[in-house]
DNA sequence: CAAGAGATCATCT
DNA sequence: GATGATCTCTTGA
């Protein structure tokens, strides 16, 4: 039960994205604790990467990504869903890892109530779904991942075997859309569908 | 089961 | 004024 420290997030983003697999996302909230095993991530790296929000420069929204590692970047997509990213690499280098799916482990009833569904396989298998299940929204944007509200734990699980794929939903990103920067635990049933 | 549409709004042009 | 790092529901085979 070791909380990941800032030095973990300071590593190269692809390494962080891969090493987050099999770690545990923990959310402490007045309504209760929710925990999920991370099974799918995506890396967004630098101003060159056209799929990365930071490719359009330093703006109020992307400011967090340009900041120091170990903070949350939470943004609203399609006017209705929040997406959780963990900021990586040194300050002034914009990069982050999107948490795309987790396997529900603790606080499952709370997640089911927040999502309005029972089926475990559909509870947190997508970036928007898991944010809703974990009550993660933009009020957590810029929040410290080394604090007590939202963080990742290493529970001593050996590094799972994984596969890589092109990232989802970034067809507009020219050459970068082909980068195999999506990481999934091999054979996990809890990943997002495509 | 696959495909398509609609929901809905902060952000940047 | 256009556009998403998405999800759910409906339709039809």
PDB file of C-alpha atoms (C1' of nucleotides) in Angstrom:
ATOM      1  CA  UNK A   1       0.000   0.000   0.000  1.00  0.00           C
ATOM      2  CA  UNK A   2       2.499   2.612  -1.128  1.00  0.00           C
ATOM      3  CA  UNK A   3       1.292   5.939  -2.451  1.00  0.00           C
ATOM      4  CA  UNK A   4       3.154   6.874  -5.625  1.00  0.00           C
ATOM      5  CA  UNK A   5       5.384   9.900  -5.086  1.00  0.00           C
ATOM      6  CA  UNK A   6       6.180  12.796  -7.347  1.00  0.00           C
ATOM      7  CA  UNK A   7       9.356  11.143  -8.616  1.00  0.00           C
ATOM      8  CA  UNK A   8       7.199   8.434 -10.210  1.00  0.00           C
ATOM      9  CA  UNK A   9       5.290  10.965 -12.302  1.00  0.00           C
ATOM     10  CA  UNK A  10       8.470  12.774 -13.259  1.00  0.00           C
ATOM     11  CA  UNK A  11       9.629   9.830 -15.412  1.00  0.00           C
ATOM     12  CA  UNK A  12       9.199   9.719 -19.202  1.00  0.00           C
ATOM     13  CA  UNK A  13       5.471   9.664 -19.995  1.00  0.00           C
ATOM     14  CA  UNK A  14       5.448   6.363 -21.898  1.00  0.00           C
ATOM     15  CA  UNK A  15       7.109   4.716 -18.931  1.00  0.00           C
ATOM     16  CA  UNK A  16       4.576   6.209 -16.517  1.00  0.00           C
ATOM     17  CA  UNK A  17       1.673   5.129 -18.731  1.00  0.00           C
ATOM     18  CA  UNK A  18       2.968   1.567 -18.805  1.00  0.00           C
ATOM     19  CA  UNK A  19       3.863   1.372 -15.133  1.00  0.00           C
ATOM     20  CA  UNK A  20       0.458   2.673 -14.038  1.00  0.00           C
ATOM     21  CA  UNK A  21      -1.080  -0.595 -15.277  1.00  0.00           C
ATOM     22  CA  UNK A  22      -1.811  -2.788 -12.264  1.00  0.00           C
ATOM     23  CA  UNK A  23      -1.645   0.155  -9.850  1.00  0.00           C
ATOM     24  CA  UNK A  24      -4.664   1.345  -7.865  1.00  0.00           C
ATOM     25  CA  UNK A  25      -6.536   4.604  -8.334  1.00  0.00           C
ATOM     26  CA  UNK A  26      -7.844   5.821  -4.980  1.00  0.00           C
ATOM     27  CA  UNK A  27     -10.491   8.501  -4.487  1.00  0.00           C
ATOM     28  CA  UNK A  28     -11.438   9.723  -1.022  1.00  0.00           C
ATOM     29  CA  UNK A  29     -14.773  11.524  -0.887  1.00  0.00           C
ATOM     30  CA  UNK A  30     -17.213  12.402   1.884  1.00  0.00           C
ATOM     31  CA  UNK A  31     -19.637   9.841   0.461  1.00  0.00           C
ATOM     32  CA  UNK A  32     -17.049   7.089   0.668  1.00  0.00           C
ATOM     33  CA  UNK A  33     -13.917   5.517  -0.727  1.00  0.00           C
ATOM     34  CA  UNK A  34     -13.637   4.206  -4.264  1.00  0.00           C
ATOM     35  CA  UNK A  35     -10.692   2.181  -5.560  1.00  0.00           C
ATOM     36  CA  UNK A  36     -10.002   0.723  -8.992  1.00  0.00           C
ATOM     37  CA  UNK A  37      -7.184  -1.262 -10.557  1.00  0.00           C
ATOM     38  CA  UNK A  38      -5.853   0.645 -13.571  1.00  0.00           C
ATOM     39  CA  UNK A  39      -6.164  -1.487 -16.722  1.00  0.00           C
ATOM     40  CA  UNK A  40      -5.906   1.048 -19.566  1.00  0.00           C
ATOM     41  CA  UNK A  41      -3.991   4.309 -20.101  1.00  0.00           C
ATOM     42  CA  UNK A  42      -2.969   6.648 -22.909  1.00  0.00           C
ATOM     43  CA  UNK A  43       0.038   8.975 -23.157  1.00  0.00           C
ATOM     44  CA  UNK A  44      -0.149  12.541 -24.478  1.00  0.00           C
ATOM     45  CA  UNK A  45       3.270  14.006 -24.938  1.00  0.00           C
ATOM     46  CA  UNK A  46       4.505  17.503 -25.673  1.00  0.00           C
ATOM     47  CA  UNK A  47       3.606  20.311 -28.051  1.00  0.00           C
ATOM     48  CA  UNK A  48       4.537  18.258 -31.139  1.00  0.00           C
ATOM     49  CA  UNK A  49       1.900  15.621 -30.475  1.00  0.00           C
ATOM     50  CA  UNK A  50      -1.152  16.904 -32.322  1.00  0.00           C
ATOM     51  CA  UNK A  51      -3.474  14.744 -30.236  1.00  0.00           C
ATOM     52  CA  UNK A  52      -2.206  16.447 -27.067  1.00  0.00           C
ATOM     53  CA  UNK A  53      -4.135  19.508 -25.939  1.00  0.00           C
ATOM     54  CA  UNK A  54      -0.814  21.232 -25.340  1.00  0.00           C
ATOM     55  CA  UNK A  55      -0.098  21.147 -29.084  1.00  0.00           C
ATOM     56  CA  UNK A  56      -1.998  24.414 -29.327  1.00  0.00           C
ATOM     57  CA  UNK A  57       0.249  26.063 -26.828  1.00  0.00           C
ATOM     58  CA  UNK A  58       0.094  27.206 -23.278  1.00  0.00           C
ATOM     59  CA  UNK A  59      -3.471  28.324 -22.545  1.00  0.00           C
ATOM     60  CA  UNK A  60      -5.516  28.604 -19.350  1.00  0.00           C
ATOM     61  CA  UNK A  61      -6.779  25.080 -19.899  1.00  0.00           C
ATOM     62  CA  UNK A  62      -3.420  23.443 -20.604  1.00  0.00           C
ATOM     63  CA  UNK A  63      -1.568  25.348 -17.896  1.00  0.00           C
ATOM     64  CA  UNK A  64      -1.681  22.346 -15.534  1.00  0.00           C
ATOM     65  CA  UNK A  65       0.054  20.125 -18.091  1.00  0.00           C
ATOM     66  CA  UNK A  66       2.864  22.638 -18.329  1.00  0.00           C
ATOM     67  CA  UNK A  67       3.242  22.557 -14.561  1.00  0.00           C
ATOM     68  CA  UNK A  68       5.177  20.146 -12.348  1.00  0.00           C
ATOM     69  CA  UNK A  69       4.440  16.382 -12.387  1.00  0.00           C
ATOM     70  CA  UNK A  70       2.075  14.633  -9.995  1.00  0.00           C
ATOM     71  CA  UNK A  71      -0.972  16.841 -10.421  1.00  0.00           C
ATOM     72  CA  UNK A  72      -4.384  16.093 -11.915  1.00  0.00           C
ATOM     73  CA  UNK A  73      -5.484  17.504 -15.263  1.00  0.00           C
ATOM     74  CA  UNK A  74      -9.257  17.133 -15.471  1.00  0.00           C
ATOM     75  CA  UNK A  75     -11.157  18.563 -18.409  1.00  0.00           C
ATOM     76  CA  UNK A  76     -14.673  18.424 -19.841  1.00  0.00           C
ATOM     77  CA  UNK A  77     -15.163  16.634 -23.137  1.00  0.00           C
ATOM     78  CA  UNK A  78     -18.198  16.789 -25.432  1.00  0.00           C
ATOM     79  CA  UNK A  79     -19.915  19.121 -23.011  1.00  0.00           C
ATOM     80  CA  UNK A  80     -20.727  16.299 -20.633  1.00  0.00           C
ATOM     81  CA  UNK A  81     -17.962  14.010 -19.516  1.00  0.00           C
ATOM     82  CA  UNK A  82     -14.870  14.628 -17.436  1.00  0.00           C
ATOM     83  CA  UNK A  83     -11.551  12.979 -18.252  1.00  0.00           C
ATOM     84  CA  UNK A  84      -8.796  12.347 -15.708  1.00  0.00           C
ATOM     85  CA  UNK A  85      -5.129  12.796 -16.612  1.00  0.00           C
ATOM     86  CA  UNK A  86      -2.048  12.545 -14.430  1.00  0.00           C
ATOM     87  CA  UNK A  87       0.569  15.171 -15.291  1.00  0.00           C
ATOM     88  CA  UNK A  88       4.035  13.794 -16.012  1.00  0.00           C
ATOM     89  CA  UNK A  89       7.618  14.947 -16.668  1.00  0.00           C
ATOM     90  CA  UNK A  90       9.413  18.095 -15.601  1.00  0.00           C
ATOM     91  CA  UNK A  91       7.731  21.471 -15.245  1.00  0.00           C
ATOM     92  CA  UNK A  92       7.436  23.371 -18.550  1.00  0.00           C
ATOM     93  CA  UNK A  93       7.289  20.112 -20.506  1.00  0.00           C
ATOM     94  CA  UNK A  94       3.581  19.466 -21.151  1.00  0.00           C
ATOM     95  CA  UNK A  95       2.639  15.797 -20.919  1.00  0.00           C
ATOM     96  CA  UNK A  96       0.094  13.616 -19.145  1.00  0.00           C
ATOM     97  CA  UNK A  97      -1.383  10.146 -18.941  1.00  0.00           C
ATOM     98  CA  UNK A  98      -5.114   9.685 -19.510  1.00  0.00           C
ATOM     99  CA  UNK A  99      -6.700   7.047 -17.286  1.00  0.00           C
ATOM    100  CA  UNK A 100      -9.039   5.253 -19.688  1.00  0.00           C
ATOM    101  CA  UNK A 101     -10.325   2.324 -17.645  1.00  0.00           C
ATOM    102  CA  UNK A 102     -10.094   0.699 -14.235  1.00  0.00           C
ATOM    103  CA  UNK A 103     -11.372  -2.521 -12.700  1.00  0.00           C
ATOM    104  CA  UNK A 104     -13.745  -1.733  -9.791  1.00  0.00           C
ATOM    105  CA  UNK A 105     -12.335  -2.981  -6.476  1.00  0.00           C
ATOM    106  CA  UNK A 106     -13.638  -0.991  -3.503  1.00  0.00           C
ATOM    107  CA  UNK A 107     -16.729   1.164  -3.054  1.00  0.00           C
ATOM    108  CA  UNK A 108     -18.524  -0.729  -5.790  1.00  0.00           C
ATOM    109  CA  UNK A 109     -22.013   0.046  -4.451  1.00  0.00           C
ATOM    110  CA  UNK A 110     -21.188   3.745  -4.422  1.00  0.00           C
ATOM    111  CA  UNK A 111     -19.981   3.539  -8.017  1.00  0.00           C
ATOM    112  CA  UNK A 112     -23.148   1.719  -9.032  1.00  0.00           C
ATOM    113  CA  UNK A 113     -25.299   4.367  -7.387  1.00  0.00           C
ATOM    114  CA  UNK A 114     -23.416   7.213  -9.072  1.00  0.00           C
ATOM    115  CA  UNK A 115     -23.603   5.548 -12.483  1.00  0.00           C
ATOM    116  CA  UNK A 116     -27.120   4.208 -12.144  1.00  0.00           C
ATOM    117  CA  UNK A 117     -26.124   0.740 -13.328  1.00  0.00           C
ATOM    118  CA  UNK A 118     -25.090  -2.581 -11.756  1.00  0.00           C
ATOM    119  CA  UNK A 119     -22.978  -4.387 -14.312  1.00  0.00           C
ATOM    120  CA  UNK A 120     -19.333  -4.345 -13.209  1.00  0.00           C
ATOM    121  CA  UNK A 121     -17.996  -4.609 -16.742  1.00  0.00           C
ATOM    122  CA  UNK A 122     -19.720  -1.376 -17.725  1.00  0.00           C
ATOM    123  CA  UNK A 123     -19.044   0.587 -14.546  1.00  0.00           C
ATOM    124  CA  UNK A 124     -15.621   2.121 -15.160  1.00  0.00           C
ATOM    125  CA  UNK A 125     -14.652   0.940 -18.671  1.00  0.00           C
ATOM    126  CA  UNK A 126     -14.029   4.353 -20.221  1.00  0.00           C
ATOM    127  CA  UNK A 127     -12.597   7.736 -19.221  1.00  0.00           C
ATOM    128  CA  UNK A 128     -15.985   9.413 -18.817  1.00  0.00           C
ATOM    129  CA  UNK A 129     -17.495   6.444 -17.028  1.00  0.00           C
ATOM    130  CA  UNK A 130     -14.774   6.108 -14.428  1.00  0.00           C
ATOM    131  CA  UNK A 131     -14.797   9.810 -13.650  1.00  0.00           C
ATOM    132  CA  UNK A 132     -18.504   9.640 -12.945  1.00  0.00           C
ATOM    133  CA  UNK A 133     -18.136   6.496 -10.843  1.00  0.00           C
ATOM    134  CA  UNK A 134     -15.302   8.085  -8.841  1.00  0.00           C
ATOM    135  CA  UNK A 135     -16.937  11.555  -8.593  1.00  0.00           C
ATOM    136  CA  UNK A 136     -14.015  13.128 -10.414  1.00  0.00           C
ATOM    137  CA  UNK A 137     -14.814  16.476 -12.007  1.00  0.00           C
ATOM    138  CA  UNK A 138     -13.131  19.741 -12.833  1.00  0.00           C
ATOM    139  CA  UNK A 139     -13.064  20.852  -9.211  1.00  0.00           C
ATOM    140  CA  UNK A 140     -10.150  18.407  -8.939  1.00  0.00           C
ATOM    141  CA  UNK A 141      -8.267  20.014 -11.833  1.00  0.00           C
ATOM    142  CA  UNK A 142      -4.814  21.015 -10.627  1.00  0.00           C
ATOM    143  CA  UNK A 143      -5.194  18.868  -7.512  1.00  0.00           C
ATOM    144  CA  UNK A 144      -2.108  17.275  -5.954  1.00  0.00           C
ATOM    145  CA  UNK A 145      -1.819  13.528  -6.574  1.00  0.00           C
ATOM    146  CA  UNK A 146       0.505  13.296  -3.593  1.00  0.00           C
ATOM    147  CA  UNK A 147      -2.232  14.494  -1.235  1.00  0.00           C
ATOM    148  CA  UNK A 148      -5.096  12.627   0.416  1.00  0.00           C
ATOM    149  CA  UNK A 149      -7.988  13.127  -1.992  1.00  0.00           C
ATOM    150  CA  UNK A 150      -6.981  11.490  -5.248  1.00  0.00           C
ATOM    151  CA  UNK A 151      -3.868   9.379  -5.703  1.00  0.00           C
ATOM    152  CA  UNK A 152      -2.427   6.111  -6.989  1.00  0.00           C
ATOM    153  CA  UNK A 153      -1.214   3.224  -4.826  1.00  0.00           C
ATOM    154  CA  UNK A 154       1.273   0.485  -5.537  1.00  0.00           C
ATOM    155  CA  UNK A 155      -0.165  -2.584  -3.828  1.00  0.00           C
ATOM    156  CA  UNK A 156       2.820  -4.746  -4.624  1.00  0.00           C
ATOM    157  CA  UNK A 157       1.286  -6.421  -7.649  1.00  0.00           C
ATOM    158  CA  UNK A 158       3.892  -7.582 -10.185  1.00  0.00           C
ATOM    159  CA  UNK A 159       3.887  -5.633 -13.476  1.00  0.00           C
ATOM    160  CA  UNK A 160       1.150  -7.176 -15.603  1.00  0.00           C
ATOM    161  CA  UNK A 161       1.828  -8.151 -19.211  1.00  0.00           C
ATOM    162  CA  UNK A 162       0.326  -5.594 -21.549  1.00  0.00           C
ATOM    163  CA  UNK A 163      -0.286  -4.643 -25.173  1.00  0.00           C
ATOM    164  CA  UNK A 164      -0.129  -1.304 -26.968  1.00  0.00           C
ATOM    165  CA  UNK A 165      -2.482   0.167 -29.565  1.00  0.00           C
ATOM    166  CA  UNK A 166      -3.094   3.474 -31.332  1.00  0.00           C
ATOM    167  CA  UNK A 167      -4.959   5.968 -29.193  1.00  0.00           C
ATOM    168  CA  UNK A 168      -8.736   6.256 -29.359  1.00  0.00           C
ATOM    169  CA  UNK A 169     -10.637   9.157 -30.878  1.00  0.00           C
ATOM    170  CA  UNK A 170      -7.709  11.098 -32.319  1.00  0.00           C
ATOM    171  CA  UNK A 171      -8.227  10.673 -36.061  1.00  0.00           C
ATOM    172  CA  UNK A 172      -7.562  14.360 -36.545  1.00  0.00           C
ATOM    173  CA  UNK A 173      -4.005  14.113 -35.227  1.00  0.00           C
ATOM    174  CA  UNK A 174      -2.184  13.479 -38.530  1.00  0.00           C
ATOM    175  CA  UNK A 175       0.915  11.337 -38.106  1.00  0.00           C
ATOM    176  CA  UNK A 176       0.452  11.154 -34.350  1.00  0.00           C
ATOM    177  CA  UNK A 177      -2.779   9.217 -34.596  1.00  0.00           C
ATOM    178  CA  UNK A 178      -0.787   6.084 -35.383  1.00  0.00           C
ATOM    179  CA  UNK A 179       1.487   6.238 -32.335  1.00  0.00           C
ATOM    180  CA  UNK A 180       1.005   3.116 -30.195  1.00  0.00           C
ATOM    181  CA  UNK A 181       0.581   5.141 -27.042  1.00  0.00           C
ATOM    182  CA  UNK A 182      -2.435   3.312 -25.651  1.00  0.00           C
ATOM    183  CA  UNK A 183      -1.527   0.724 -23.000  1.00  0.00           C
ATOM    184  CA  UNK A 184      -3.828  -2.115 -21.946  1.00  0.00           C
ATOM    185  CA  UNK A 185      -3.409  -5.012 -19.544  1.00  0.00           C
ATOM    186  CA  UNK A 186      -3.412  -8.120 -21.699  1.00  0.00           C
ATOM    187  CA  UNK A 187      -6.744  -9.977 -21.629  1.00  0.00           C
ATOM    188  CA  UNK A 188      -8.381  -7.656 -19.111  1.00  0.00           C
ATOM    189  CA  UNK A 189     -12.163  -7.688 -19.443  1.00  0.00           C
ATOM    190  CA  UNK A 190     -12.422  -4.229 -17.938  1.00  0.00           C
ATOM    191  CA  UNK A 191     -10.851  -2.143 -20.718  1.00  0.00           C
ATOM    192  CA  UNK A 192     -12.923   0.295 -22.791  1.00  0.00           C
ATOM    193  CA  UNK A 193     -14.467  -1.440 -25.780  1.00  0.00           C
ATOM    194  CA  UNK A 194     -12.706  -0.570 -29.065  1.00  0.00           C
TER     195      UNK A 194
ATOM    196  C1'  DC B   1     -24.811  -7.064 -32.532  1.00  0.00           C
ATOM    197  C1'  DA B   2     -23.588  -2.939 -35.443  1.00  0.00           C
ATOM    198  C1'  DA B   3     -24.318   1.482 -36.844  1.00  0.00           C
ATOM    199  C1'  DG B   4     -25.994   6.101 -36.185  1.00  0.00           C
ATOM    200  C1'  DA B   5     -27.661   9.979 -33.857  1.00  0.00           C
ATOM    201  C1'  DG B   6     -28.134  13.117 -30.154  1.00  0.00           C
ATOM    202  C1'  DA B   7     -26.791  15.181 -25.903  1.00  0.00           C
ATOM    203  C1'  DT B   8     -24.431  19.651 -24.448  1.00  0.00           C
ATOM    204  C1'  DC B   9     -20.777  23.262 -23.342  1.00  0.00           C
ATOM    205  C1'  DA B  10     -15.916  24.997 -22.367  1.00  0.00           C
ATOM    206  C1'  DT B  11     -12.423  26.273 -25.202  1.00  0.00           C
ATOM    207  C1'  DC B  12     -10.197  28.470 -28.879  1.00  0.00           C
ATOM    208  C1'  DT B  13     -10.692  30.966 -33.635  1.00  0.00           C
TER     209       DT B  13
ATOM    210  C1'  DG C   1     -19.053  29.706 -34.656  1.00  0.00           C
ATOM    211  C1'  DA C   2     -16.919  24.967 -34.700  1.00  0.00           C
ATOM    212  C1'  DT C   3     -15.261  21.267 -32.394  1.00  0.00           C
ATOM    213  C1'  DG C   4     -14.135  17.579 -29.493  1.00  0.00           C
ATOM    214  C1'  DA C   5      -8.809  12.339 -25.588  1.00  0.00           C
ATOM    215  C1'  DT C   6     -17.368  10.248 -24.863  1.00  0.00           C
ATOM    216  C1'  DC C   7     -21.464   7.678 -23.728  1.00  0.00           C
ATOM    217  C1'  DT C   8     -26.118   6.027 -24.153  1.00  0.00           C
ATOM    218  C1'  DC C   9     -30.017   5.009 -26.518  1.00  0.00           C
ATOM    219  C1'  DT C  10     -32.520   3.671 -30.622  1.00  0.00           C
ATOM    220  C1'  DT C  11     -32.996   1.296 -34.790  1.00  0.00           C
ATOM    221  C1'  DG C  12     -32.825  -2.585 -37.708  1.00  0.00           C
ATOM    222  C1'  DA C  13     -31.084  -7.040 -39.225  1.00  0.00           C
TER     223       DA C  13
END
